[in-house]
Amino acid sequence: MNLDAASMRRIEILELRLRIELATMRAHNRVCQPDRPPLYVNDVPGRLSMVIGLVPQEDIMAAVGLVRLAKHVYGRSSDVLHGRSSMADAPEVIIDEWRAIVEKLEIITGVQNPRHTP
C-alpha cells in the first residue's frame, strides 16, 4: 500500500505525539517514584511539568521553555490528528522542528528513541 506524503506526515505526527506521552510517563515515574505506574496516559500537558524536576537548578529556565514547546507540539499534533486544524498537510519544516523538541524531551527524561539506538 502506497501512502501519499500527507498521510506519511500524519503518521510522523502520531509518532511524535506518542513519544511525548512516553517521555511524560517516564518523567512522572522518575520524579514521583510511584509504587505502581499509572495504567494509562492522562493529563499529558500537566504531567509535562514533571520534566522540570529532572534538571539541575541552573537548567530550570531552559526546561520550562522546553515544556512550553512540548505542550504546544502536543496540542497542535492533537489538532492535526483530530481534524481540528487547517494544517492537514503539515509542512516538513514544522515536523522537523517538532521532532527536535521531542528529542530534547527524550534526552532529559531518559527515553531511548528506538530509531536511534544501536
PDB file of C-alpha atoms in Angstrom:
ATOM      1  CA  MET A   1       0.000   0.000   0.000  1.00  0.00           C
ATOM      2  CA  ASN A   2       1.420   3.341  -1.021  1.00  0.00           C
ATOM      3  CA  LEU A   3       0.708   6.294   1.220  1.00  0.00           C
ATOM      4  CA  ASP A   4       0.851   9.838  -0.017  1.00  0.00           C
ATOM      5  CA  ALA A   5       3.185  12.361   1.596  1.00  0.00           C
ATOM      6  CA  ALA A   6       0.426  13.942   3.694  1.00  0.00           C
ATOM      7  CA  SER A   7      -0.535  10.572   5.175  1.00  0.00           C
ATOM      8  CA  MET A   8       3.080   9.800   5.981  1.00  0.00           C
ATOM      9  CA  ARG A   9       3.419  13.161   7.757  1.00  0.00           C
ATOM     10  CA  ARG A  10       0.297  12.453   9.820  1.00  0.00           C
ATOM     11  CA  ILE A  11       1.850   9.131  10.850  1.00  0.00           C
ATOM     12  CA  GLU A  12       5.015  11.014  11.837  1.00  0.00           C
ATOM     13  CA  ILE A  13       2.871  13.422  13.877  1.00  0.00           C
ATOM     14  CA  LEU A  14       1.227  10.483  15.633  1.00  0.00           C
ATOM     15  CA  GLU A  15       4.649   9.026  16.395  1.00  0.00           C
ATOM     16  CA  LEU A  16       5.820  12.342  17.873  1.00  0.00           C
ATOM     17  CA  ARG A  17       2.683  12.552  19.999  1.00  0.00           C
ATOM     18  CA  LEU A  18       3.249   9.021  21.334  1.00  0.00           C
ATOM     19  CA  ARG A  19       6.882   9.840  22.069  1.00  0.00           C
ATOM     20  CA  ILE A  20       5.766  12.877  24.108  1.00  0.00           C
ATOM     21  CA  GLU A  21       3.363  10.651  26.039  1.00  0.00           C
ATOM     22  CA  LEU A  22       6.134   8.132  26.764  1.00  0.00           C
ATOM     23  CA  ALA A  23       8.547  10.869  27.881  1.00  0.00           C
ATOM     24  CA  THR A  24       5.829  12.321  30.116  1.00  0.00           C
ATOM     25  CA  MET A  25       5.229   8.955  31.765  1.00  0.00           C
ATOM     26  CA  ARG A  26       8.982   8.468  32.242  1.00  0.00           C
ATOM     27  CA  ALA A  27       9.316  11.921  33.834  1.00  0.00           C
ATOM     28  CA  HIS A  28       6.375  11.237  36.151  1.00  0.00           C
ATOM     29  CA  ASN A  29       7.812   7.881  37.218  1.00  0.00           C
ATOM     30  CA  ARG A  30      11.307   9.289  37.806  1.00  0.00           C
ATOM     31  CA  VAL A  31      10.100  12.309  39.795  1.00  0.00           C
ATOM     32  CA  CYS A  32       7.240  10.737  41.798  1.00  0.00           C
ATOM     33  CA  GLN A  33       8.563   7.175  42.024  1.00  0.00           C
ATOM     34  CA  PRO A  34       5.070   5.694  42.473  1.00  0.00           C
ATOM     35  CA  ASP A  35       4.625   2.156  43.803  1.00  0.00           C
ATOM     36  CA  ARG A  36       2.764   1.297  40.632  1.00  0.00           C
ATOM     37  CA  PRO A  37       2.896   3.337  37.435  1.00  0.00           C
ATOM     38  CA  PRO A  38      -0.443   4.584  36.086  1.00  0.00           C
ATOM     39  CA  LEU A  39      -2.222   2.146  33.807  1.00  0.00           C
ATOM     40  CA  TYR A  40      -2.927   4.759  31.154  1.00  0.00           C
ATOM     41  CA  VAL A  41      -1.689   8.120  29.993  1.00  0.00           C
ATOM     42  CA  ASN A  42      -3.746  11.080  31.110  1.00  0.00           C
ATOM     43  CA  ASP A  43      -3.168  14.797  31.592  1.00  0.00           C
ATOM     44  CA  VAL A  44      -0.088  14.842  29.396  1.00  0.00           C
ATOM     45  CA  PRO A  45       0.147  18.657  29.351  1.00  0.00           C
ATOM     46  CA  GLY A  46       0.002  18.737  33.164  1.00  0.00           C
ATOM     47  CA  ARG A  47       2.473  15.922  33.626  1.00  0.00           C
ATOM     48  CA  LEU A  48       4.956  17.525  31.255  1.00  0.00           C
ATOM     49  CA  SER A  49       5.816  19.844  34.144  1.00  0.00           C
ATOM     50  CA  MET A  50       7.466  16.849  35.830  1.00  0.00           C
ATOM     51  CA  VAL A  51      10.346  17.318  33.383  1.00  0.00           C
ATOM     52  CA  ILE A  52      11.399  20.371  35.383  1.00  0.00           C
ATOM     53  CA  GLY A  53      12.119  18.103  38.345  1.00  0.00           C
ATOM     54  CA  LEU A  54      14.694  16.177  36.319  1.00  0.00           C
ATOM     55  CA  VAL A  55      17.120  19.007  35.603  1.00  0.00           C
ATOM     56  CA  PRO A  56      19.714  20.781  37.754  1.00  0.00           C
ATOM     57  CA  GLN A  57      18.686  24.143  39.169  1.00  0.00           C
ATOM     58  CA  GLU A  58      20.761  26.084  36.627  1.00  0.00           C
ATOM     59  CA  ASP A  59      18.827  24.440  33.768  1.00  0.00           C
ATOM     60  CA  ILE A  60      15.328  25.049  35.107  1.00  0.00           C
ATOM     61  CA  MET A  61      14.509  28.000  32.840  1.00  0.00           C
ATOM     62  CA  ALA A  62      15.582  26.054  29.747  1.00  0.00           C
ATOM     63  CA  ALA A  63      13.445  23.113  30.929  1.00  0.00           C
ATOM     64  CA  VAL A  64      10.460  25.428  31.429  1.00  0.00           C
ATOM     65  CA  GLY A  65      10.891  26.629  27.850  1.00  0.00           C
ATOM     66  CA  LEU A  66      11.128  23.069  26.586  1.00  0.00           C
ATOM     67  CA  VAL A  67       7.984  22.087  28.493  1.00  0.00           C
ATOM     68  CA  ARG A  68       6.111  25.006  26.937  1.00  0.00           C
ATOM     69  CA  LEU A  69       7.252  23.959  23.466  1.00  0.00           C
ATOM     70  CA  ALA A  70       6.356  20.305  24.108  1.00  0.00           C
ATOM     71  CA  LYS A  71       2.875  21.332  25.298  1.00  0.00           C
ATOM     72  CA  HIS A  72       2.481  23.321  22.095  1.00  0.00           C
ATOM     73  CA  VAL A  73       3.575  20.368  19.955  1.00  0.00           C
ATOM     74  CA  TYR A  74       1.241  18.047  21.852  1.00  0.00           C
ATOM     75  CA  GLY A  75      -1.714  20.399  21.387  1.00  0.00           C
ATOM     76  CA  ARG A  76      -1.036  21.136  17.726  1.00  0.00           C
ATOM     77  CA  SER A  77      -0.465  17.454  16.958  1.00  0.00           C
ATOM     78  CA  SER A  78      -3.830  16.694  18.555  1.00  0.00           C
ATOM     79  CA  ASP A  79      -5.437  19.347  16.382  1.00  0.00           C
ATOM     80  CA  VAL A  80      -3.924  17.847  13.235  1.00  0.00           C
ATOM     81  CA  LEU A  81      -4.738  14.250  14.150  1.00  0.00           C
ATOM     82  CA  HIS A  82      -8.317  15.042  15.179  1.00  0.00           C
ATOM     83  CA  GLY A  83      -9.042  17.244  12.160  1.00  0.00           C
ATOM     84  CA  ARG A  84      -9.324  20.487  14.129  1.00  0.00           C
ATOM     85  CA  SER A  85      -6.541  22.143  12.149  1.00  0.00           C
ATOM     86  CA  SER A  86      -6.392  23.509   8.655  1.00  0.00           C
ATOM     87  CA  MET A  87      -2.842  22.143   8.617  1.00  0.00           C
ATOM     88  CA  ALA A  88      -3.897  18.672   7.450  1.00  0.00           C
ATOM     89  CA  ASP A  89      -0.829  18.517   5.240  1.00  0.00           C
ATOM     90  CA  ALA A  90       1.761  19.715   7.745  1.00  0.00           C
ATOM     91  CA  PRO A  91       4.920  21.147   6.172  1.00  0.00           C
ATOM     92  CA  GLU A  92       8.066  19.080   6.691  1.00  0.00           C
ATOM     93  CA  VAL A  93       9.877  22.031   8.298  1.00  0.00           C
ATOM     94  CA  ILE A  94       7.306  22.068  11.116  1.00  0.00           C
ATOM     95  CA  ILE A  95       7.626  18.321  11.624  1.00  0.00           C
ATOM     96  CA  ASP A  96      11.420  18.764  11.814  1.00  0.00           C
ATOM     97  CA  GLU A  97      11.016  21.458  14.500  1.00  0.00           C
ATOM     98  CA  TRP A  98       8.613  19.265  16.459  1.00  0.00           C
ATOM     99  CA  ARG A  99      10.988  16.290  16.171  1.00  0.00           C
ATOM    100  CA  ALA A 100      13.876  18.365  17.595  1.00  0.00           C
ATOM    101  CA  ILE A 101      11.713  19.376  20.580  1.00  0.00           C
ATOM    102  CA  VAL A 102      10.675  15.782  21.236  1.00  0.00           C
ATOM    103  CA  GLU A 103      14.284  14.580  21.001  1.00  0.00           C
ATOM    104  CA  LYS A 104      15.364  17.140  23.632  1.00  0.00           C
ATOM    105  CA  LEU A 105      12.486  15.984  25.838  1.00  0.00           C
ATOM    106  CA  GLU A 106      13.584  12.366  25.435  1.00  0.00           C
ATOM    107  CA  ILE A 107      17.154  13.211  26.415  1.00  0.00           C
ATOM    108  CA  ILE A 108      16.047  14.872  29.661  1.00  0.00           C
ATOM    109  CA  THR A 109      13.587  12.129  30.578  1.00  0.00           C
ATOM    110  CA  GLY A 110      15.918   9.280  29.640  1.00  0.00           C
ATOM    111  CA  VAL A 111      13.689   7.787  26.975  1.00  0.00           C
ATOM    112  CA  GLN A 112      15.571   5.885  24.299  1.00  0.00           C
ATOM    113  CA  ASN A 113      14.218   6.517  20.819  1.00  0.00           C
ATOM    114  CA  PRO A 114      14.177   3.087  19.134  1.00  0.00           C
ATOM    115  CA  ARG A 115      15.186   4.656  15.808  1.00  0.00           C
ATOM    116  CA  HIS A 116      18.399   5.996  17.319  1.00  0.00           C
ATOM    117  CA  THR A 117      19.551   3.098  19.493  1.00  0.00           C
ATOM    118  CA  PRO A 118      22.374   0.863  18.219  1.00  0.00           C
TER     119      PRO A 118
END
